[in-house]
mmCIF file of C-alpha atoms in Angstrom:
data_model
loop_
_atom_site.group_PDB
_atom_site.id
_atom_site.type_symbol
_atom_site.label_atom_id
_atom_site.label_comp_id
_atom_site.label_asym_id
_atom_site.label_seq_id
_atom_site.Cartn_x
_atom_site.Cartn_y
_atom_site.Cartn_z
ATOM 1 C CA UNK A 1 -9.557 -9.697 -17.305
ATOM 2 C CA UNK A 2 -5.823 -9.112 -16.844
ATOM 3 C CA UNK A 3 -3.891 -7.807 -13.885
ATOM 4 C CA UNK A 4 -3.302 -4.499 -15.639
ATOM 5 C CA UNK A 5 -3.145 -1.706 -13.016
ATOM 6 C CA UNK A 6 -5.633 0.390 -15.005
ATOM 7 C CA UNK A 7 -8.094 -2.398 -15.777
ATOM 8 C CA UNK A 8 -10.284 -1.817 -12.752
ATOM 9 C CA UNK A 9 -9.356 1.790 -11.966
ATOM 10 C CA UNK A 10 -12.752 3.107 -13.037
ATOM 11 C CA UNK A 11 -14.428 0.903 -10.438
ATOM 12 C CA UNK A 12 -12.014 1.411 -7.544
ATOM 13 C CA UNK A 13 -12.513 4.326 -5.222
ATOM 14 C CA UNK A 14 -9.394 6.429 -4.637
ATOM 15 C CA UNK A 15 -7.822 6.308 -1.198
ATOM 16 C CA UNK A 16 -9.382 9.263 0.617
ATOM 17 C CA UNK A 17 -7.160 12.125 1.665
ATOM 18 C CA UNK A 18 -7.958 13.097 5.264
ATOM 19 C CA UNK A 19 -8.794 16.707 5.947
ATOM 20 C CA UNK A 20 -6.145 18.703 7.811
ATOM 21 C CA UNK A 21 -8.429 19.068 10.835
ATOM 22 C CA UNK A 22 -8.919 15.286 11.030
ATOM 23 C CA UNK A 23 -5.192 14.604 10.733
ATOM 24 C CA UNK A 24 -4.331 17.090 13.457
ATOM 25 C CA UNK A 25 -7.049 15.675 15.709
ATOM 26 C CA UNK A 26 -5.668 12.158 15.281
ATOM 27 C CA UNK A 27 -2.151 13.413 15.963
ATOM 28 C CA UNK A 28 -3.289 15.066 19.173
ATOM 29 C CA UNK A 29 -5.165 11.937 20.250
ATOM 30 C CA UNK A 30 -2.113 9.719 19.624
ATOM 31 C CA UNK A 31 0.239 12.076 21.453
ATOM 32 C CA UNK A 32 -2.135 12.356 24.417
ATOM 33 C CA UNK A 33 -1.655 8.640 25.110
ATOM 34 C CA UNK A 34 2.070 9.016 25.808
ATOM 35 C CA UNK A 35 2.755 12.701 26.550
ATOM 36 C CA UNK A 36 3.033 14.433 29.895
ATOM 37 C CA UNK A 37 0.751 17.398 30.588
ATOM 38 C CA UNK A 38 3.564 19.830 29.725
ATOM 39 C CA UNK A 39 4.312 17.977 26.498
ATOM 40 C CA UNK A 40 0.631 17.959 25.600
ATOM 41 C CA UNK A 41 0.397 21.730 26.108
ATOM 42 C CA UNK A 42 3.435 22.172 23.843
ATOM 43 C CA UNK A 43 1.871 19.804 21.282
ATOM 44 C CA UNK A 44 -1.402 21.753 21.325
ATOM 45 C CA UNK A 45 0.524 24.975 20.686
ATOM 46 C CA UNK A 46 2.474 23.404 17.823
ATOM 47 C CA UNK A 47 -0.722 22.010 16.283
ATOM 48 C CA UNK A 48 -2.441 25.404 16.516
ATOM 49 C CA UNK A 49 0.542 27.152 14.901
ATOM 50 C CA UNK A 50 0.768 24.547 12.127
ATOM 51 C CA UNK A 51 -2.965 24.813 11.493
ATOM 52 C CA UNK A 52 -2.677 28.585 11.050
ATOM 53 C CA UNK A 53 0.645 28.710 9.191
ATOM 54 C CA UNK A 54 2.079 25.909 7.026
ATOM 55 C CA UNK A 55 -0.794 23.447 7.358
ATOM 56 C CA UNK A 56 -3.260 24.819 4.788
ATOM 57 C CA UNK A 57 -0.549 25.316 2.141
ATOM 58 C CA UNK A 58 0.858 21.813 2.645
ATOM 59 C CA UNK A 59 -2.640 20.308 2.654
ATOM 60 C CA UNK A 60 -3.358 22.025 -0.676
ATOM 61 C CA UNK A 61 -0.106 20.642 -2.136
ATOM 62 C CA UNK A 62 -0.981 17.171 -0.877
ATOM 63 C CA UNK A 63 -4.466 17.428 -2.383
ATOM 64 C CA UNK A 64 -2.945 18.433 -5.742
ATOM 65 C CA UNK A 65 -0.502 15.503 -5.522
ATOM 66 C CA UNK A 66 -3.392 13.147 -4.687
ATOM 67 C CA UNK A 67 -5.317 14.352 -7.740
ATOM 68 C CA UNK A 68 -2.264 13.780 -9.965
ATOM 69 C CA UNK A 69 -1.823 10.267 -8.605
ATOM 70 C CA UNK A 70 -5.523 9.512 -9.021
ATOM 71 C CA UNK A 71 -5.265 10.598 -12.676
ATOM 72 C CA UNK A 72 -2.427 8.048 -13.005
ATOM 73 C CA UNK A 73 -4.659 5.349 -11.450
ATOM 74 C CA UNK A 74 -2.540 5.335 -8.323
ATOM 75 C CA UNK A 75 -2.776 6.591 -4.775
ATOM 76 C CA UNK A 76 -1.175 9.494 -2.982
ATOM 77 C CA UNK A 77 0.180 6.980 -0.456
ATOM 78 C CA UNK A 78 1.265 4.091 -2.729
ATOM 79 C CA UNK A 79 4.857 5.127 -3.478
ATOM 80 C CA UNK A 80 5.602 6.119 0.112
ATOM 81 C CA UNK A 81 4.120 2.865 1.397
ATOM 82 C CA UNK A 82 6.270 0.833 -0.987
ATOM 83 C CA UNK A 83 9.414 2.831 -0.134
ATOM 84 C CA UNK A 84 8.820 2.348 3.590
ATOM 85 C CA UNK A 85 8.131 -1.354 3.113
ATOM 86 C CA UNK A 86 11.269 -1.922 1.055
ATOM 87 C CA UNK A 87 13.465 0.117 3.439
ATOM 88 C CA UNK A 88 12.947 -2.380 6.270
ATOM 89 C CA UNK A 89 16.171 -4.254 6.908
ATOM 90 C CA UNK A 90 15.054 -6.272 9.915
ATOM 91 C CA UNK A 91 13.083 -9.500 9.915
ATOM 92 C CA UNK A 92 10.115 -8.910 7.597
ATOM 93 C CA UNK A 93 7.699 -11.270 9.403
ATOM 94 C CA UNK A 94 8.303 -9.296 12.597
ATOM 95 C CA UNK A 95 8.155 -5.782 11.135
ATOM 96 C CA UNK A 96 5.508 -5.979 8.410
ATOM 97 C CA UNK A 97 1.968 -7.238 8.085
ATOM 98 C CA UNK A 98 2.519 -9.070 4.826
ATOM 99 C CA UNK A 99 2.028 -12.787 4.596
ATOM 100 C CA UNK A 100 1.820 -15.179 1.702
ATOM 101 C CA UNK A 101 0.573 -18.707 1.439
ATOM 102 C CA UNK A 102 1.444 -20.538 -1.721
ATOM 103 C CA UNK A 103 -0.995 -23.275 -2.624
ATOM 104 C CA UNK A 104 0.539 -25.013 -5.571
ATOM 105 C CA UNK A 105 -1.504 -28.023 -6.565
ATOM 106 C CA UNK A 106 0.884 -30.274 -8.435
ATOM 107 C CA UNK A 107 1.182 -34.027 -8.453
ATOM 108 C CA UNK A 108 4.317 -36.010 -7.868
ATOM 109 C CA UNK A 109 6.871 -36.627 -5.178
ATOM 110 C CA UNK A 110 10.491 -35.749 -4.560
ATOM 111 C CA UNK A 111 12.389 -34.080 -7.387
ATOM 112 C CA UNK A 112 9.477 -34.518 -9.775
ATOM 113 C CA UNK A 113 7.271 -32.429 -7.466
ATOM 114 C CA UNK A 114 10.026 -29.832 -6.938
ATOM 115 C CA UNK A 115 10.402 -29.429 -10.705
ATOM 116 C CA UNK A 116 6.643 -29.000 -11.120
ATOM 117 C CA UNK A 117 6.484 -26.417 -8.308
ATOM 118 C CA UNK A 118 9.352 -24.411 -9.824
ATOM 119 C CA UNK A 119 7.650 -24.522 -13.212
ATOM 120 C CA UNK A 120 4.373 -23.254 -11.706
ATOM 121 C CA UNK A 121 6.151 -20.429 -9.875
ATOM 122 C CA UNK A 122 7.820 -19.419 -13.155
ATOM 123 C CA UNK A 123 4.461 -19.522 -14.975
ATOM 124 C CA UNK A 124 2.843 -17.234 -12.399
ATOM 125 C CA UNK A 125 5.816 -14.870 -12.486
ATOM 126 C CA UNK A 126 5.624 -14.619 -16.278
ATOM 127 C CA UNK A 127 1.845 -14.085 -16.186
ATOM 128 C CA UNK A 128 2.403 -11.171 -13.787
ATOM 129 C CA UNK A 129 5.247 -9.717 -15.855
ATOM 130 C CA UNK A 130 3.046 -9.832 -18.979
ATOM 131 C CA UNK A 131 0.057 -8.271 -17.213
ATOM 132 C CA UNK A 132 -2.017 -11.424 -17.669
ATOM 133 C CA UNK A 133 -2.938 -12.201 -14.056
ATOM 134 C CA UNK A 134 -6.658 -12.614 -13.432
ATOM 135 C CA UNK A 135 -8.422 -9.810 -11.629
ATOM 136 C CA UNK A 136 -8.627 -10.331 -7.869
ATOM 137 C CA UNK A 137 -11.765 -9.597 -5.876
ATOM 138 C CA UNK A 138 -12.456 -9.307 -2.162
ATOM 139 C CA UNK A 139 -15.023 -11.322 -0.210
ATOM 140 C CA UNK A 140 -17.740 -8.813 -1.211
ATOM 141 C CA UNK A 141 -16.808 -9.238 -4.887
ATOM 142 C CA UNK A 142 -15.263 -5.758 -5.144
ATOM 143 C CA UNK A 143 -12.306 -5.549 -7.535
ATOM 144 C CA UNK A 144 -8.910 -5.134 -5.871
ATOM 145 C CA UNK A 145 -6.197 -2.850 -7.201
ATOM 146 C CA UNK A 146 -3.256 -4.689 -8.676
ATOM 147 C CA UNK A 147 -0.833 -1.758 -8.631
ATOM 148 C CA UNK A 148 1.100 -3.080 -5.634
ATOM 149 C CA UNK A 149 1.950 -6.232 -7.582
ATOM 150 C CA UNK A 150 4.118 -4.221 -10.004
ATOM 151 C CA UNK A 151 7.019 -4.420 -7.549
ATOM 152 C CA UNK A 152 7.208 -8.156 -8.335
ATOM 153 C CA UNK A 153 7.919 -7.537 -12.022
ATOM 154 C CA UNK A 154 11.523 -8.530 -12.446
ATOM 155 C CA UNK A 155 12.255 -10.032 -9.062
ATOM 156 C CA UNK A 156 11.372 -10.581 -5.461
ATOM 157 C CA UNK A 157 12.987 -9.473 -2.265
#
């Protein structure tokens, strides 16, 4: 199987869209950890107003957007996540949770080994660019979405 973003879309569950009530409850819980009593009262008022006014309309728009993205075998959060990740201009190891470990099993020493490593990196890059990467699975053997790998087509940051 290739690393085509649609190859395992029928098996993958879409990222759930939280209900408005759940989102507002989580917001209130997060704010309560750092807000004064007066700020919390103001927050409760703002949440109540949002819930009665703009909230339902915006939630409906978000649900429609999520359905469009699901039809494209994507997620309602994928583009925003990638934009936010790529906007970081500070040290990536400090500000993101991404880590890579390259295990490149090649023989040789010195320049011979360096040449073999570079060749292997190029081979993997070309496999990804051609959509020929093998399907990845998690520890429970569930297929993993490969859509986030598309940002590597053409270059790395």
